[in-house]
mmCIF file of C-alpha atoms and ligand atoms in Angstrom:
data_model
loop_
_atom_site.group_PDB
_atom_site.id
_atom_site.type_symbol
_atom_site.label_atom_id
_atom_site.label_comp_id
_atom_site.label_asym_id
_atom_site.label_seq_id
_atom_site.Cartn_x
_atom_site.Cartn_y
_atom_site.Cartn_z
ATOM 1 C CA MET H 1 52.322 -27.597 89.146
ATOM 2 C CA LYS H 2 55.459 -29.282 87.809
ATOM 3 C CA LYS H 3 55.720 -29.000 84.030
ATOM 4 C CA TYR H 4 57.405 -31.525 81.751
ATOM 5 C CA PHE H 5 58.863 -31.328 78.263
ATOM 6 C CA LEU H 6 59.464 -34.639 76.517
ATOM 7 C CA ALA H 7 61.822 -34.336 73.546
ATOM 8 C CA THR H 8 61.127 -37.369 71.359
ATOM 9 C CA ASN H 9 63.146 -38.302 68.279
ATOM 10 C CA ASP H 10 62.205 -40.867 65.628
ATOM 11 C CA VAL H 11 65.365 -42.331 64.119
ATOM 12 C CA GLU H 12 64.865 -43.962 60.732
ATOM 13 C CA SER H 13 66.279 -43.994 57.205
ATOM 14 C CA THR H 14 63.321 -42.260 55.533
ATOM 15 C CA SER H 15 64.399 -39.614 53.060
ATOM 16 C CA ILE H 16 61.957 -36.709 53.240
ATOM 17 C CA LYS H 17 63.193 -35.427 49.907
ATOM 18 C CA PHE H 18 62.980 -38.695 48.015
ATOM 19 C CA ASN H 19 60.063 -40.165 49.926
ATOM 20 C CA LYS H 20 61.608 -43.595 50.563
ATOM 21 C CA GLN H 21 64.009 -45.500 52.829
ATOM 22 C CA ARG H 22 67.611 -44.989 51.726
ATOM 23 C CA ASP H 23 71.009 -46.106 53.044
ATOM 24 C CA ILE H 24 72.500 -42.733 52.090
ATOM 25 C CA THR H 25 69.865 -41.084 54.291
ATOM 26 C CA ALA H 26 70.629 -43.456 57.177
ATOM 27 C CA GLU H 27 74.321 -42.554 56.926
ATOM 28 C CA LYS H 28 73.443 -38.864 57.102
ATOM 29 C CA VAL H 29 71.182 -39.535 60.084
ATOM 30 C CA LEU H 30 74.197 -41.159 61.760
ATOM 31 C CA LYS H 31 76.789 -38.580 60.772
ATOM 32 C CA GLU H 32 74.789 -35.329 60.654
ATOM 33 C CA GLY H 33 71.229 -35.390 61.990
ATOM 34 C CA THR H 34 71.672 -37.294 65.249
ATOM 35 C CA PRO H 35 74.937 -35.528 66.238
ATOM 36 C CA LEU H 36 73.305 -32.121 65.676
ATOM 37 C CA LEU H 37 70.391 -33.059 67.940
ATOM 38 C CA LEU H 38 72.745 -34.518 70.562
ATOM 39 C CA ASP H 39 74.795 -31.294 70.583
ATOM 40 C CA LEU H 40 71.645 -29.268 71.060
ATOM 41 C CA TYR H 41 70.468 -31.487 73.946
ATOM 42 C CA ASN H 42 73.915 -31.457 75.576
ATOM 43 C CA LYS H 43 74.155 -27.692 75.326
ATOM 44 C CA SER H 44 70.724 -27.278 76.909
ATOM 45 C CA GLU H 45 71.216 -30.149 79.430
ATOM 46 C CA ILE H 46 68.208 -32.028 78.149
ATOM 47 C CA LYS H 47 67.400 -35.735 78.519
ATOM 48 C CA ALA H 48 65.501 -37.024 75.502
ATOM 49 C CA THR H 49 63.977 -40.214 74.094
ATOM 50 C CA PHE H 50 65.133 -41.772 70.806
ATOM 51 C CA PHE H 51 62.859 -44.241 68.995
ATOM 52 C CA PHE H 52 64.930 -46.362 66.574
ATOM 53 C CA THR H 53 63.679 -48.712 63.893
ATOM 54 C CA GLY H 54 65.241 -52.159 64.303
ATOM 55 C CA GLU H 55 66.503 -51.867 60.734
ATOM 56 C CA ILE H 56 68.554 -48.715 61.210
ATOM 57 C CA ALA H 57 69.937 -50.024 64.521
ATOM 58 C CA GLU H 58 70.942 -53.342 62.944
ATOM 59 C CA LYS H 59 72.712 -51.694 60.028
ATOM 60 C CA TYR H 60 74.145 -48.702 61.923
ATOM 61 C CA PRO H 61 74.497 -49.727 65.606
ATOM 62 C CA GLU H 62 76.671 -46.668 66.192
ATOM 63 C CA VAL H 63 73.585 -44.433 65.891
ATOM 64 C CA VAL H 64 72.214 -46.155 69.015
ATOM 65 C CA ARG H 65 75.529 -46.231 70.890
ATOM 66 C CA MET H 66 76.165 -42.528 70.384
ATOM 67 C CA ILE H 67 73.138 -41.465 72.455
ATOM 68 C CA LEU H 68 74.074 -43.627 75.476
ATOM 69 C CA PRO H 69 76.767 -41.486 77.194
ATOM 70 C CA CYS H 70 74.281 -38.592 77.445
ATOM 71 C CA GLY H 71 71.701 -40.588 79.416
ATOM 72 C CA HIS H 72 68.982 -40.478 76.773
ATOM 73 C CA GLU H 73 66.423 -43.273 76.539
ATOM 74 C CA VAL H 74 66.670 -45.947 73.835
ATOM 75 C CA ALA H 75 63.144 -46.715 72.582
ATOM 76 C CA CYS H 76 61.606 -48.697 69.723
ATOM 77 C CA HIS H 77 60.120 -47.417 66.429
ATOM 78 C CA GLY H 78 59.157 -50.876 65.136
ATOM 79 C CA TYR H 79 61.441 -53.065 63.051
ATOM 80 C CA SER H 80 60.686 -51.639 59.608
ATOM 81 C CA HIS H 81 59.284 -48.315 58.424
ATOM 82 C CA GLU H 82 58.091 -49.789 55.108
ATOM 83 C CA ASP H 83 54.416 -49.331 54.322
ATOM 84 C CA GLU H 84 53.731 -53.085 54.067
ATOM 85 C CA PHE H 85 54.795 -53.536 57.710
ATOM 86 C CA ALA H 86 52.725 -50.671 59.100
ATOM 87 C CA PHE H 87 51.234 -51.769 62.436
ATOM 88 C CA ASP H 88 47.700 -50.999 61.261
ATOM 89 C CA LYS H 89 48.193 -53.514 58.459
ATOM 90 C CA MET H 90 49.642 -56.323 60.595
ATOM 91 C CA GLY H 91 47.768 -58.832 62.731
ATOM 92 C CA TYR H 92 48.592 -59.609 66.344
ATOM 93 C CA HIS H 93 51.270 -62.251 65.678
ATOM 94 C CA ASP H 94 53.219 -60.241 63.122
ATOM 95 C CA GLN H 95 53.165 -57.222 65.422
ATOM 96 C CA VAL H 96 54.593 -59.294 68.277
ATOM 97 C CA ILE H 97 57.324 -60.690 65.990
ATOM 98 C CA HIS H 98 58.324 -57.214 64.775
ATOM 99 C CA LEU H 99 58.287 -55.771 68.294
ATOM 100 C CA ARG H 100 60.361 -58.582 69.794
ATOM 101 C CA GLN H 101 62.855 -58.497 66.950
ATOM 102 C CA ALA H 102 63.410 -54.737 67.229
ATOM 103 C CA LYS H 103 63.500 -54.839 71.048
ATOM 104 C CA THR H 104 66.163 -57.570 71.063
ATOM 105 C CA ILE H 105 68.355 -55.683 68.568
ATOM 106 C CA LEU H 106 68.088 -52.447 70.570
ATOM 107 C CA GLU H 107 68.687 -54.113 73.937
ATOM 108 C CA ASP H 108 71.710 -56.024 72.617
ATOM 109 C CA ILE H 109 73.310 -52.855 71.270
ATOM 110 C CA SER H 110 72.458 -50.563 74.191
ATOM 111 C CA GLY H 111 72.566 -52.943 77.156
ATOM 112 C CA THR H 112 69.451 -51.165 78.457
ATOM 113 C CA LYS H 113 65.874 -52.378 78.859
ATOM 114 C CA VAL H 114 63.684 -51.038 76.044
ATOM 115 C CA ILE H 115 60.091 -50.381 77.185
ATOM 116 C CA SER H 116 58.844 -47.428 75.125
ATOM 117 C CA PHE H 117 57.334 -47.656 71.639
ATOM 118 C CA ARG H 118 56.183 -45.344 68.877
ATOM 119 C CA ALA H 119 54.593 -46.826 65.767
ATOM 120 C CA PRO H 120 56.050 -45.915 62.367
ATOM 121 C CA ALA H 121 53.820 -43.160 60.863
ATOM 122 C CA LEU H 122 51.788 -43.449 64.120
ATOM 123 C CA ARG H 123 49.796 -46.284 62.522
ATOM 124 C CA VAL H 124 48.350 -48.735 65.060
ATOM 125 C CA ASN H 125 45.281 -50.959 65.273
ATOM 126 C CA GLU H 126 43.155 -52.925 67.742
ATOM 127 C CA PHE H 127 45.891 -55.577 68.203
ATOM 128 C CA THR H 128 48.669 -53.167 69.137
ATOM 129 C CA PRO H 129 48.054 -52.838 72.912
ATOM 130 C CA LYS H 130 48.133 -56.612 73.454
ATOM 131 C CA ALA H 131 51.094 -57.058 71.102
ATOM 132 C CA LEU H 132 52.999 -54.424 73.099
ATOM 133 C CA GLU H 133 52.207 -56.198 76.367
ATOM 134 C CA ALA H 134 53.254 -59.575 74.950
ATOM 135 C CA ALA H 135 56.568 -58.164 73.713
ATOM 136 C CA GLY H 136 57.374 -56.566 77.074
ATOM 137 C CA PHE H 137 56.636 -52.916 76.376
ATOM 138 C CA GLU H 138 55.173 -50.553 79.002
ATOM 139 C CA ILE H 139 54.873 -47.169 77.295
ATOM 140 C CA ASP H 140 53.355 -46.081 73.980
ATOM 141 C CA SER H 141 53.576 -42.670 72.336
ATOM 142 C CA SER H 142 51.772 -43.116 69.016
ATOM 143 C CA ILE H 143 48.589 -41.158 69.706
ATOM 144 C CA ALA H 144 48.225 -37.443 68.909
ATOM 145 C CA PRO H 145 44.858 -36.379 70.369
ATOM 146 C CA GLN H 146 42.771 -33.727 68.615
ATOM 147 C CA ARG H 147 45.150 -33.650 65.678
ATOM 148 C CA ALA H 148 42.922 -32.709 62.775
ATOM 149 C CA ASP H 149 45.495 -33.080 60.004
ATOM 150 C CA SER H 150 45.713 -36.856 60.637
ATOM 151 C CA PHE H 151 42.926 -37.112 58.107
ATOM 152 C CA LEU H 152 45.305 -36.144 55.343
ATOM 153 C CA SER H 153 47.801 -38.835 56.303
ATOM 154 C CA PHE H 154 48.062 -42.619 56.092
ATOM 155 C CA GLY H 155 45.314 -44.726 57.633
ATOM 156 C CA ALA H 156 43.237 -41.589 58.123
ATOM 157 C CA LEU H 157 39.917 -43.263 58.899
ATOM 158 C CA LYS H 158 41.491 -45.535 61.477
ATOM 159 C CA LYS H 159 42.812 -42.443 63.243
ATOM 160 C CA LEU H 160 39.295 -40.998 63.612
ATOM 161 C CA ASN H 161 38.893 -42.076 67.245
ATOM 162 C CA ARG H 162 41.955 -40.000 68.151
ATOM 163 C CA LEU H 163 39.890 -36.843 67.810
ATOM 164 C CA PHE H 164 38.311 -37.835 71.099
ATOM 165 C CA SER H 165 41.251 -39.466 72.860
ATOM 166 C CA PRO H 166 42.353 -38.122 76.264
ATOM 167 C CA ARG H 167 44.842 -35.264 76.365
ATOM 168 C CA LEU H 168 46.551 -36.267 79.621
ATOM 169 C CA PRO H 169 48.642 -39.483 79.839
ATOM 170 C CA TYR H 170 46.584 -42.590 80.644
ATOM 171 C CA TYR H 171 46.577 -46.392 80.760
ATOM 172 C CA THR H 172 45.009 -47.653 77.522
ATOM 173 C CA SER H 173 42.254 -50.118 76.821
ATOM 174 C CA ALA H 174 43.337 -53.647 75.820
ATOM 175 C CA ASN H 175 42.169 -53.154 72.239
ATOM 176 C CA ASN H 176 42.507 -49.435 71.583
ATOM 177 C CA LEU H 177 45.490 -47.225 72.378
ATOM 178 C CA ALA H 178 43.346 -44.127 71.901
ATOM 179 C CA VAL H 179 40.985 -44.786 74.836
ATOM 180 C CA LYS H 180 41.465 -45.289 78.566
ATOM 181 C CA GLY H 181 41.243 -48.777 80.004
ATOM 182 C CA ASP H 182 42.891 -51.436 82.142
ATOM 183 C CA SER H 183 45.825 -52.592 80.010
ATOM 184 C CA SER H 184 49.376 -52.235 81.347
ATOM 185 C CA ILE H 185 50.306 -49.881 78.486
ATOM 186 C CA PHE H 186 50.832 -46.277 79.551
ATOM 187 C CA GLU H 187 50.064 -43.811 76.753
ATOM 188 C CA ILE H 188 51.981 -40.522 76.651
ATOM 189 C CA PRO H 189 50.250 -38.586 73.861
ATOM 190 C CA ILE H 190 52.128 -36.509 71.300
ATOM 191 C CA SER H 191 51.192 -32.858 71.728
ATOM 192 C CA ALA H 192 48.632 -31.514 69.285
ATOM 193 C CA PHE H 193 45.809 -29.063 69.215
ATOM 194 C CA ILE H 194 44.147 -29.209 65.801
ATOM 195 C CA LEU H 195 47.736 -28.975 64.533
ATOM 196 C CA PRO H 196 50.474 -31.377 65.606
ATOM 197 C CA TYR H 197 53.425 -30.162 67.685
ATOM 198 C CA ILE H 198 56.069 -31.855 65.560
ATOM 199 C CA GLY H 199 59.194 -30.996 63.572
ATOM 200 C CA THR H 200 57.428 -31.287 60.217
ATOM 201 C CA PHE H 201 54.860 -28.658 61.112
ATOM 202 C CA MET H 202 57.459 -26.455 62.794
ATOM 203 C CA ARG H 203 59.415 -26.400 59.525
ATOM 204 C CA ILE H 204 56.360 -25.837 57.304
ATOM 205 C CA ASN H 205 54.933 -23.008 59.382
ATOM 206 C CA PRO H 206 57.306 -21.718 62.084
ATOM 207 C CA ALA H 207 55.077 -18.783 63.085
ATOM 208 C CA LEU H 208 51.943 -20.839 63.645
ATOM 209 C CA THR H 209 53.927 -23.503 65.527
ATOM 210 C CA LYS H 210 55.083 -20.805 67.966
ATOM 211 C CA GLN H 211 51.447 -19.978 68.686
ATOM 212 C CA LEU H 212 50.848 -23.657 69.327
ATOM 213 C CA MET H 213 53.872 -23.722 71.662
ATOM 214 C CA ILE H 214 52.427 -20.872 73.734
ATOM 215 C CA LEU H 215 49.029 -22.577 73.879
ATOM 216 C CA LEU H 216 50.544 -25.901 74.987
ATOM 217 C CA ASP H 217 52.540 -24.157 77.711
ATOM 218 C CA LYS H 218 49.339 -22.588 79.062
ATOM 219 C CA GLU H 219 47.599 -25.963 79.010
ATOM 220 C CA SER H 220 50.523 -27.590 80.800
ATOM 221 C CA ALA H 221 50.497 -24.944 83.541
ATOM 222 C CA PHE H 222 46.764 -25.488 83.967
ATOM 223 C CA THR H 223 46.398 -29.285 83.705
ATOM 224 C CA GLY H 224 49.918 -30.677 84.133
ATOM 225 C CA LYS H 225 49.866 -32.243 80.690
ATOM 226 C CA PRO H 226 53.457 -32.897 79.539
ATOM 227 C CA VAL H 227 54.532 -31.271 76.280
ATOM 228 C CA ASN H 228 55.611 -34.084 73.939
ATOM 229 C CA PHE H 229 57.427 -32.824 70.844
ATOM 230 C CA LEU H 230 58.285 -35.137 67.948
ATOM 231 C CA ILE H 231 61.273 -34.510 65.670
ATOM 232 C CA HIS H 232 63.338 -36.703 63.328
ATOM 233 C CA PRO H 233 67.138 -36.627 62.831
ATOM 234 C CA ASN H 234 66.326 -37.057 59.113
ATOM 235 C CA GLU H 235 64.817 -33.550 59.206
ATOM 236 C CA CYS H 236 68.178 -32.190 60.351
ATOM 237 C CA ILE H 237 70.153 -33.323 57.296
ATOM 238 C CA THR H 238 70.570 -31.983 53.757
ATOM 239 C CA GLU H 239 70.310 -34.315 50.781
ATOM 240 C CA ASP H 240 71.612 -33.679 47.290
ATOM 241 C CA ASP H 241 69.562 -33.497 44.126
ATOM 242 C CA GLU H 242 70.713 -36.778 42.622
ATOM 243 C CA ASP H 243 67.172 -37.880 41.887
ATOM 244 C CA THR H 244 63.846 -36.259 41.140
ATOM 245 C CA VAL H 245 61.306 -36.282 43.944
ATOM 246 C CA ALA H 246 59.770 -39.736 43.938
ATOM 247 C CA ARG H 247 56.284 -39.963 42.545
ATOM 248 C CA ARG H 248 54.157 -42.163 44.734
ATOM 249 C CA SER H 249 50.581 -41.920 43.534
ATOM 250 C CA ALA H 250 49.464 -43.577 40.352
ATOM 251 C CA ASN H 251 46.586 -41.134 40.036
ATOM 252 C CA ILE H 252 47.962 -38.063 38.257
ATOM 253 C CA ILE H 253 45.366 -35.645 39.608
ATOM 254 C CA LYS H 254 45.862 -36.764 43.169
ATOM 255 C CA TYR H 255 49.599 -36.489 42.605
ATOM 256 C CA LEU H 256 49.416 -32.948 41.299
ATOM 257 C CA LEU H 257 46.999 -31.638 43.887
ATOM 258 C CA ALA H 258 48.135 -33.348 46.993
ATOM 259 C CA GLU H 259 51.510 -34.996 46.849
ATOM 260 C CA LYS H 260 53.488 -32.373 44.972
ATOM 261 C CA LEU H 261 52.309 -29.631 47.293
ATOM 262 C CA ARG H 262 52.727 -31.819 50.346
ATOM 263 C CA THR H 263 56.242 -32.850 49.376
ATOM 264 C CA ARG H 264 57.288 -29.296 48.551
ATOM 265 C CA MET H 265 55.998 -28.037 51.913
ATOM 266 C CA LYS H 266 57.752 -30.858 53.719
ATOM 267 C CA LEU H 267 61.095 -29.739 52.292
ATOM 268 C CA ASN H 268 60.981 -26.358 54.089
ATOM 269 C CA ASN H 269 63.684 -25.640 56.650
ATOM 270 C CA LEU H 270 65.479 -28.983 56.483
ATOM 271 C CA GLY H 271 69.010 -29.382 57.876
ATOM 272 C CA LYS H 272 70.579 -26.856 60.245
ATOM 273 C CA ALA H 273 67.532 -24.570 59.831
ATOM 274 C CA ALA H 274 65.424 -27.207 61.623
ATOM 275 C CA ILE H 275 67.891 -27.263 64.534
ATOM 276 C CA ASP H 276 67.789 -23.471 64.828
ATOM 277 C CA LEU H 277 63.986 -23.436 64.928
ATOM 278 C CA TYR H 278 63.922 -26.272 67.461
ATOM 279 C CA GLU H 279 66.420 -24.484 69.705
ATOM 280 C CA GLU H 280 64.022 -21.540 70.031
ATOM 281 C CA HIS H 281 61.305 -23.901 71.251
ATOM 282 C CA LEU H 282 63.598 -25.608 73.767
ATOM 283 C CA LEU H 283 64.753 -22.226 75.110
ATOM 284 C CA TYR H 284 61.175 -21.069 75.536
ATOM 285 C CA PHE H 285 60.364 -24.076 77.741
ATOM 286 C CA LYS H 286 63.732 -23.889 79.539
ATOM 287 C CA ASN H 287 62.932 -20.332 80.544
ATOM 288 C CA LYS H 288 59.617 -21.494 81.930
ATOM 289 C CA ASP H 289 61.247 -24.011 84.259
ATOM 290 C CA TYR H 290 60.149 -27.175 82.541
ATOM 291 C CA THR H 291 61.697 -30.494 83.552
ATOM 292 C CA PHE H 292 63.144 -32.217 80.477
ATOM 293 C CA CYS H 293 63.044 -35.981 80.870
ATOM 294 C CA THR H 294 62.722 -39.298 79.065
ATOM 295 C CA LEU H 295 59.432 -41.182 78.746
ATOM 296 C CA LYS H 296 60.667 -43.822 81.199
ATOM 297 C CA GLN H 297 61.494 -41.111 83.764
ATOM 298 C CA TYR H 298 58.151 -39.420 83.176
ATOM 299 C CA LYS H 299 56.250 -42.647 83.818
ATOM 300 C CA ASN H 300 58.129 -43.123 87.109
ATOM 301 C CA GLU H 301 57.254 -39.579 88.179
ATOM 302 C CA TYR H 302 53.604 -40.124 87.204
ATOM 303 C CA ASN H 303 53.332 -43.261 89.321
ATOM 304 C CA LYS H 304 54.952 -41.729 92.430
HETATM 305 ZN ZN1 LIG G 1 58.885 -42.711 61.725
#
């Protein structure tokens, strides 16, 4: 059975260290994080997918242009990554407006048709499939099936149905991206098995993520499920200590127990260390004869 590895990259200005959107972070994503990932993909002859927020593309169009010569796919990560514009907070009309706005910006800069979407913080709701259709999208990659740690993240309860969502790619229902149905939106799930197969987890616990990698390879050989890894260029940068780590929760106990620990863990292996860890994963799949392609290419193969 042919095996696929989908390298997916969420490009945004979120500072992991300072827990907010920052222009300084966006500049580092442009000058450090994205070039490091592009070098790695070039070296390994890998085609990848880059999801950009409309905001970062508008302010730093060069970050979109720089991926084009390598044949990577330009995809959409919403317009804004701010909490107030999370897709699970917006109604149908606002979602369509945000999607169209971001799509237009990305298509104008890249001169390519943008059809793939990943929601900021993977937050979606019952309006998202129809909003995606209305805005001209064909592919979604916001669902991480059987990912148990979702319950510690934003919109946890709304992510409950993802515990039971299909593992193999599927066409979604018209009002739920996490279940099969007859919409025109093709879901390519992010790899997870209790734990998510993403850069954050790879940096927090490299050893356990390697076990997950081996497990996902076995599953892929058995079922044909593509491996879909999520990383951010903002994980591949280093930021200076010009500020204390932002305190987000008003509740001091919650802050001490959860956020401080969570933030400290999230700072592990940032910068070049993240690239080195990622390279080991890519080599593992390279040696196992995986095809590395974009989401658009994968969908074409699927429908052959
Ligand atoms: Zn994001």
